[in-house]
Short mmCIF file of C-alpha atoms and ligand atoms in Angstrom, two decimals:
data_model
loop_
_atom_site.label_atom_id
_atom_site.label_comp_id
_atom_site.label_asym_id
_atom_site.label_seq_id
_atom_site.Cartn_x
_atom_site.Cartn_y
_atom_site.Cartn_z
CA MET A 111 28.03 2.77 8.82
CA VAL A 112 24.61 4.83 9.11
CA GLN A 113 24.12 4.56 13.45
CA PHE A 114 20.34 4.30 13.91
CA SER A 115 18.00 5.78 16.79
CA SER A 116 14.58 5.07 15.64
CA THR A 117 13.18 1.38 17.07
CA ALA A 118 10.77 2.80 14.34
CA ASN A 119 12.56 2.13 11.45
CA PRO A 120 16.08 1.36 11.36
CA SER A 121 16.46 4.02 7.96
CA ALA A 122 15.79 6.89 9.43
CA PRO A 123 19.06 9.20 11.08
CA ALA A 124 19.01 9.50 14.68
CA GLY A 125 17.23 11.76 15.96
CA LEU A 126 15.06 12.23 12.80
CA LYS A 127 11.55 11.20 12.83
CA PRO A 128 11.00 8.52 9.90
CA VAL A 129 9.23 9.03 6.62
CA LEU A 130 6.30 7.46 6.02
CA ILE A 131 4.28 8.27 2.53
CA VAL A 132 1.23 6.12 2.38
CA THR A 133 -0.81 5.82 -0.96
CA GLY A 134 -4.02 5.54 -0.80
CA GLY A 135 -4.30 6.64 3.26
CA SER A 136 -7.27 8.22 3.37
CA ARG A 137 -9.99 5.79 4.03
CA GLY A 138 -9.43 1.48 4.84
CA ILE A 139 -6.90 -0.17 5.03
CA GLY A 140 -4.46 3.08 3.94
CA ALA A 141 -6.06 5.02 7.49
CA ALA A 142 -5.40 2.71 8.98
CA THR A 143 -2.26 2.23 8.07
CA ALA A 144 -1.50 5.98 7.90
CA GLN A 145 -2.94 6.03 11.96
CA LEU A 146 -0.60 3.21 13.65
CA ALA A 147 2.47 4.47 11.55
CA ALA A 148 2.28 8.21 13.36
CA ALA A 149 1.17 6.61 16.96
CA ARG A 150 4.51 4.54 16.70
CA GLY A 151 6.16 7.94 15.75
CA TYR A 152 7.30 8.23 11.97
CA ALA A 153 5.88 11.40 10.23
CA VAL A 154 2.43 10.35 7.47
CA CYS A 155 2.20 11.43 3.78
CA VAL A 156 -1.06 10.72 3.95
CA ASN A 157 -2.02 10.66 0.03
CA TYR A 158 -5.12 10.35 -1.45
CA ARG A 159 -6.93 11.20 -5.43
CA HIS A 160 -10.71 12.62 -4.60
CA HIS A 161 -11.51 12.30 -0.98
CA GLN A 162 -10.24 15.12 0.94
CA ALA A 163 -12.61 15.39 3.09
CA ALA A 164 -11.47 11.49 4.46
CA ALA A 165 -8.27 12.25 3.79
CA SER A 166 -8.65 15.69 5.99
CA GLY A 167 -9.92 13.48 8.53
CA VAL A 168 -7.16 11.38 9.04
CA VAL A 169 -4.66 14.25 9.15
CA GLY A 170 -7.58 15.50 11.92
CA SER A 171 -6.86 12.70 14.08
CA ILE A 172 -2.90 11.94 14.01
CA ALA A 173 -2.70 15.12 14.43
CA ARG A 174 -5.46 15.52 17.79
CA ALA A 175 -3.30 12.43 19.01
CA GLY A 176 0.21 13.78 19.27
CA GLY A 177 1.63 13.06 15.69
CA GLN A 178 2.79 14.28 12.33
CA ALA A 179 1.20 13.85 9.19
CA ILE A 180 -0.02 15.59 6.68
CA ALA A 181 -2.30 14.85 3.00
CA VAL A 182 -1.55 14.81 -0.44
CA ALA A 183 -3.83 14.87 -3.31
CA ALA A 184 -2.15 12.84 -6.15
CA ASP A 185 -3.13 10.36 -8.40
CA VAL A 186 -1.15 7.36 -8.73
CA ALA A 187 -1.07 6.04 -12.26
CA ILE A 188 0.08 9.33 -13.62
CA GLU A 189 3.32 9.91 -13.49
CA ALA A 190 4.27 13.99 -13.74
CA GLU A 191 1.69 13.83 -10.37
CA VAL A 192 4.22 10.59 -8.67
CA VAL A 193 6.96 13.28 -8.83
CA ARG A 194 4.85 15.76 -7.36
CA LEU A 195 3.39 13.84 -4.22
CA PHE A 196 7.31 12.61 -3.39
CA GLN A 197 8.68 16.44 -4.09
CA THR A 198 5.66 17.25 -1.38
CA VAL A 199 7.05 14.90 0.91
CA ASP A 200 11.04 16.18 0.85
CA ALA A 201 9.50 19.68 1.31
CA GLN A 202 7.32 19.35 3.86
CA LEU A 203 8.28 16.10 5.81
CA GLY A 204 11.51 15.18 4.78
CA ARG A 205 12.78 11.92 2.71
CA VAL A 206 11.51 9.83 2.92
CA THR A 207 12.23 6.76 5.06
CA ALA A 208 9.28 4.11 4.57
CA LEU A 209 6.36 3.60 1.14
CA VAL A 210 2.84 1.79 1.95
CA ASN A 211 2.08 1.03 -2.26
CA ASN A 212 -1.03 0.40 -1.25
CA ALA A 213 -3.90 2.46 -3.47
CA GLY A 214 -6.01 0.28 -4.97
CA ILE A 215 -8.55 -0.02 -7.99
CA LEU A 216 -11.32 -2.57 -8.88
CA GLU A 217 -13.84 -2.60 -10.51
CA ARG A 218 -17.33 -4.29 -11.47
CA GLN A 219 -17.32 -7.54 -10.95
CA GLN A 220 -17.95 -9.09 -14.33
CA ARG A 221 -15.90 -12.19 -16.37
CA VAL A 222 -12.96 -11.87 -18.62
CA GLU A 223 -15.80 -12.48 -21.68
CA ASP A 224 -17.14 -8.94 -20.70
CA ILE A 225 -14.59 -6.74 -19.62
CA ASP A 226 -12.76 -4.77 -21.78
CA ALA A 227 -9.50 -2.85 -23.35
CA ALA A 228 -10.81 0.18 -21.73
CA ARG A 229 -11.40 -1.03 -17.92
CA ILE A 230 -8.19 -2.99 -17.56
CA SER A 231 -6.19 -0.95 -18.28
CA ARG A 232 -7.44 1.68 -15.48
CA ILE A 233 -6.85 -1.55 -13.51
CA LEU A 234 -3.26 -1.91 -14.02
CA ALA A 235 -2.84 2.11 -14.12
CA VAL A 236 -3.54 2.46 -10.91
CA ASN A 237 -2.76 -0.47 -9.48
CA VAL A 238 0.53 -2.11 -10.93
CA THR A 239 2.02 1.16 -12.51
CA GLY A 240 1.45 2.91 -10.13
CA SER A 241 3.05 1.49 -7.59
CA PHE A 242 6.21 1.51 -9.54
CA LEU A 243 6.61 4.91 -10.24
CA CYS A 244 6.07 5.17 -6.81
CA ALA A 245 8.63 2.10 -5.65
CA ARG A 246 10.83 4.27 -8.46
CA GLU A 247 10.59 7.61 -6.91
CA ALA A 248 11.16 6.20 -2.94
CA ILE A 249 14.28 4.10 -4.05
CA ARG A 250 15.68 7.50 -5.60
CA ARG A 251 15.79 8.79 -2.19
CA MET A 252 16.45 5.75 -0.37
CA SER A 253 19.11 3.63 -2.05
CA THR A 254 22.65 4.36 -0.69
CA ARG A 255 23.93 4.56 -4.10
CA ARG A 256 22.51 7.56 -4.54
CA GLY A 257 23.72 8.92 -1.12
CA GLY A 258 20.70 7.77 0.42
CA ALA A 259 20.46 6.18 4.19
CA GLY A 260 18.00 2.85 3.26
CA GLY A 261 14.46 1.99 4.14
CA ALA A 262 11.20 -0.13 3.71
CA ILE A 263 9.08 -0.55 1.15
CA VAL A 264 5.36 -3.14 1.69
CA ASN A 265 3.22 -3.80 -1.15
CA VAL A 266 -0.34 -4.80 -0.35
CA SER A 267 -1.72 -7.25 -2.85
CA SER A 268 -4.23 -9.44 -2.66
CA VAL A 269 -4.93 -13.46 -1.49
CA ALA A 270 -6.48 -12.87 -5.36
CA ALA A 271 -3.43 -12.90 -6.45
CA ARG A 272 -3.50 -16.58 -4.85
CA LEU A 273 -6.88 -17.16 -5.35
CA GLY A 274 -7.31 -15.64 -9.31
CA ALA A 275 -11.37 -14.14 -8.56
CA PRO A 276 -13.09 -16.08 -11.05
CA GLY A 277 -16.54 -13.95 -11.93
CA GLU A 278 -15.20 -11.39 -10.09
CA TYR A 279 -12.31 -9.32 -10.64
CA VAL A 280 -8.97 -11.74 -12.73
CA ASP A 281 -7.99 -8.44 -13.41
CA TYR A 282 -8.49 -7.07 -10.33
CA ALA A 283 -6.36 -10.61 -9.63
CA ALA A 284 -3.98 -10.37 -12.42
CA ALA A 285 -3.09 -6.90 -10.46
CA LYS A 286 -2.01 -7.99 -7.63
CA GLY A 287 -0.52 -11.16 -9.83
CA ALA A 288 1.78 -8.65 -11.25
CA ILE A 289 2.70 -6.62 -7.88
CA ASP A 290 3.81 -9.88 -5.95
CA SER A 291 6.62 -10.14 -8.71
CA LEU A 292 7.86 -6.50 -8.36
CA THR A 293 7.54 -7.08 -4.65
CA ILE A 294 10.01 -10.52 -5.29
CA GLY A 295 12.68 -8.55 -8.38
CA LEU A 296 12.91 -5.43 -6.68
CA ALA A 297 13.51 -7.03 -3.24
CA GLN A 298 15.95 -8.41 -4.82
CA GLU A 299 16.98 -5.69 -6.82
CA VAL A 300 17.90 -3.31 -4.11
CA ALA A 301 18.94 -5.54 -0.87
CA ALA A 302 22.37 -4.58 -1.33
CA GLU A 303 21.20 -1.12 -0.91
CA GLY A 304 19.81 -1.16 2.54
CA ILE A 305 16.00 -0.74 1.35
CA ARG A 306 13.80 -4.23 1.97
CA VAL A 307 10.87 -4.21 0.05
CA ASN A 308 8.17 -6.87 1.22
CA ALA A 309 4.07 -6.75 0.95
CA VAL A 310 1.18 -7.84 2.29
CA ARG A 311 -1.61 -10.25 1.11
CA PRO A 312 -4.85 -9.28 2.35
CA GLY A 313 -7.82 -11.70 2.21
CA PHE A 314 -11.36 -10.25 3.15
CA ILE A 315 -11.26 -7.26 5.00
CA TYR A 316 -14.47 -4.40 5.83
CA THR A 317 -13.35 -1.47 3.71
CA ASP A 318 -15.72 0.79 0.91
CA ILE A 319 -13.11 -1.35 -2.71
CA HIS A 320 -16.34 -4.84 -2.18
CA ALA A 321 -18.58 -1.30 -3.24
CA SER A 322 -16.34 -0.54 -6.00
CA GLY A 323 -17.18 -4.38 -7.33
CA GLY A 324 -20.87 -4.09 -6.90
CA GLU A 325 -21.27 -5.48 -3.85
CA PRO A 326 -20.57 -3.20 0.06
CA ASP A 327 -21.64 -6.23 1.58
CA ARG A 328 -19.43 -8.90 0.56
CA VAL A 329 -17.46 -10.04 3.34
CA GLU A 330 -20.07 -11.16 5.33
CA ARG A 331 -21.17 -13.51 2.18
CA VAL A 332 -17.67 -14.57 2.00
CA LYS A 333 -16.29 -15.07 4.81
CA THR A 334 -18.12 -18.36 5.92
CA ALA A 335 -15.56 -19.40 3.75
CA VAL A 336 -11.92 -18.21 5.90
CA PRO A 337 -10.59 -20.57 7.65
CA LEU A 338 -11.11 -18.32 10.92
CA GLY A 339 -14.30 -17.99 10.25
CA ARG A 340 -14.73 -13.96 9.73
CA GLY A 341 -13.76 -11.03 7.43
CA GLY A 342 -10.31 -9.08 8.52
CA GLN A 343 -9.93 -5.70 10.03
CA ALA A 344 -7.74 -3.17 7.99
CA ILE A 345 -6.54 -2.67 12.03
CA GLU A 346 -5.62 -6.47 11.35
CA VAL A 347 -3.71 -5.38 7.54
CA ALA A 348 -1.57 -1.91 8.59
CA GLN A 349 0.32 -4.46 11.72
CA ALA A 350 1.31 -6.63 9.71
CA ILE A 351 2.42 -4.03 7.33
CA LEU A 352 3.91 -1.95 10.09
CA TRP A 353 6.43 -5.13 10.69
CA LEU A 354 6.91 -5.49 8.00
CA LEU A 355 8.38 -1.89 7.73
CA SER A 356 10.10 -2.67 11.00
CA ALA A 357 13.14 -3.09 12.76
CA GLU A 358 11.65 -6.22 13.94
CA SER A 359 11.69 -7.85 9.80
CA ALA A 360 16.09 -5.98 9.41
CA TYR A 361 15.75 -9.63 8.27
CA THR A 362 12.55 -10.49 5.49
CA THR A 363 13.19 -9.69 2.21
CA GLY A 364 11.01 -10.12 -0.87
CA ALA A 365 8.70 -12.48 2.03
CA PHE A 366 4.84 -11.90 1.50
CA ILE A 367 2.73 -11.61 4.63
CA ASP A 368 -1.46 -13.51 3.89
CA VAL A 369 -3.13 -11.91 6.27
CA ALA A 370 -6.73 -13.46 5.75
CA GLY A 371 -7.21 -16.10 8.37
CA GLY A 372 -5.90 -18.21 7.06
CA LYS A 373 -7.98 -18.02 2.95
P1 LIG B 396 -10.30 1.55 -0.15
O1 LIG B 396 -10.95 1.28 1.54
O2 LIG B 396 -11.58 1.18 -1.46
O3 LIG B 396 -9.05 2.80 -0.36
C1 LIG B 396 -8.78 2.61 -1.69
C2 LIG B 396 -7.91 4.32 -1.39
O4 LIG B 396 -6.88 4.21 -2.19
C3 LIG B 396 -8.78 5.47 -1.23
O5 LIG B 396 -7.73 5.86 -0.01
C4 LIG B 396 -8.72 5.40 -2.48
O6 LIG B 396 -8.11 7.47 -2.76
C5 LIG B 396 -7.13 5.76 -2.42
N1 LIG B 396 -6.49 5.55 -4.79
C6 LIG B 396 -7.85 5.06 -5.35
N2 LIG B 396 -7.18 5.08 -6.56
C7 LIG B 396 -6.18 5.72 -6.31
C8 LIG B 396 -5.43 6.90 -6.87
N3 LIG B 396 -5.47 6.49 -8.62
N4 LIG B 396 -4.22 7.46 -6.44
C9 LIG B 396 -4.08 7.36 -5.41
N5 LIG B 396 -4.88 6.45 -4.42
C10 LIG B 396 -5.86 6.21 -5.08
O7 LIG B 396 -9.59 -0.07 -0.13
P2 LIG B 396 -8.66 -1.19 0.59
O8 LIG B 396 -9.43 -2.13 0.76
O9 LIG B 396 -9.25 0.08 2.15
O10 LIG B 396 -7.30 -1.38 -0.25
C11 LIG B 396 -6.10 -0.93 -0.35
C12 LIG B 396 -5.78 -1.86 -0.55
O11 LIG B 396 -5.71 -3.69 0.64
C13 LIG B 396 -5.79 -2.08 -2.33
O12 LIG B 396 -4.22 -2.44 -2.57
C14 LIG B 396 -6.56 -3.09 -2.62
O13 LIG B 396 -6.38 -3.85 -3.39
C15 LIG B 396 -6.03 -4.28 -1.16
N6 LIG B 396 -6.90 -4.98 -0.37
C16 LIG B 396 -8.14 -5.11 -0.63
C17 LIG B 396 -8.97 -5.45 -0.33
C18 LIG B 396 -10.07 -5.96 1.19
O14 LIG B 396 -10.41 -6.67 1.04
N7 LIG B 396 -10.50 -4.84 1.06
C19 LIG B 396 -8.43 -7.94 0.39
C20 LIG B 396 -7.38 -7.45 -0.12
C21 LIG B 396 -6.12 -5.86 -1.34
P3 LIG B 396 -9.79 8.39 -2.05
O15 LIG B 396 -9.95 7.69 -0.81
O16 LIG B 396 -9.07 9.82 -2.14
O17 LIG B 396 -11.24 7.82 -3.26
#
């Protein structure tokens, strides 16, 4: 039986830092997750796609606080780039013990009757295929069946999976529905191999993503419909993610935490 000394992650062998990959860690919820994880003792890979300066900023703030982090550019929708991302982490931080499938996109608010196939493919490629590919690479390293020491995966879904995002982006909502099914199925598939798989469903969180939808101030418009009466902060989602990664949730798998103010 493997013995663990880390309180941060039950899958880190004694004396070694747990190793976390956060996809889309350069901004928003991913950046908050990377910074909180580093403060709790993880060596963190901050993955990003385009915004190198933002990713460097996250790594710099972690380093200034005494933590360990690297930034790795990779488009999670491209299989070869995901493989390279994990190989880079193998070489620079060691075997991954935790993955947060956070990278996600949406596009301009549109009704389904106006959405074309190219857009649906882009939305599914990043949100769904990217999460599957990263989970695959993580499992190949974490699974006790393959000589790994176990691990934890947290998928970042959305309340959109439940609400459907009518008139805004049903394609995005459907992609998050797929993430929920991935979480349920994969959690059961790898439960006996030392790997837990859970998800968070954020609600209306103040990040850049709403600008992609064409409405940067969207949270201000919709927050009146939130029972707690406000939008959420990225750190509030990060705290739920860190709990799901930690030993404190050791008996939790295939579960969902809605971080949505009651919405
Ligand atoms: P954000 O501020 O727009 O940040 C998105 C992050 O994902 C960035 O770091 C971006 O990298 C990265 N990214 C985008 N496409 C990528 C790709 N193909 N490969 C690798 N990285 C990629 O978004 P956010 O609001 O923090 O959202 C994070 C997650 O939470 C997403 O899955 C989103 O669907 C989910 N979520 C957000 C809300 C909300 O209200 N904000 C609500 C529910 C769910 P670059 O910086 O390089 O572009």
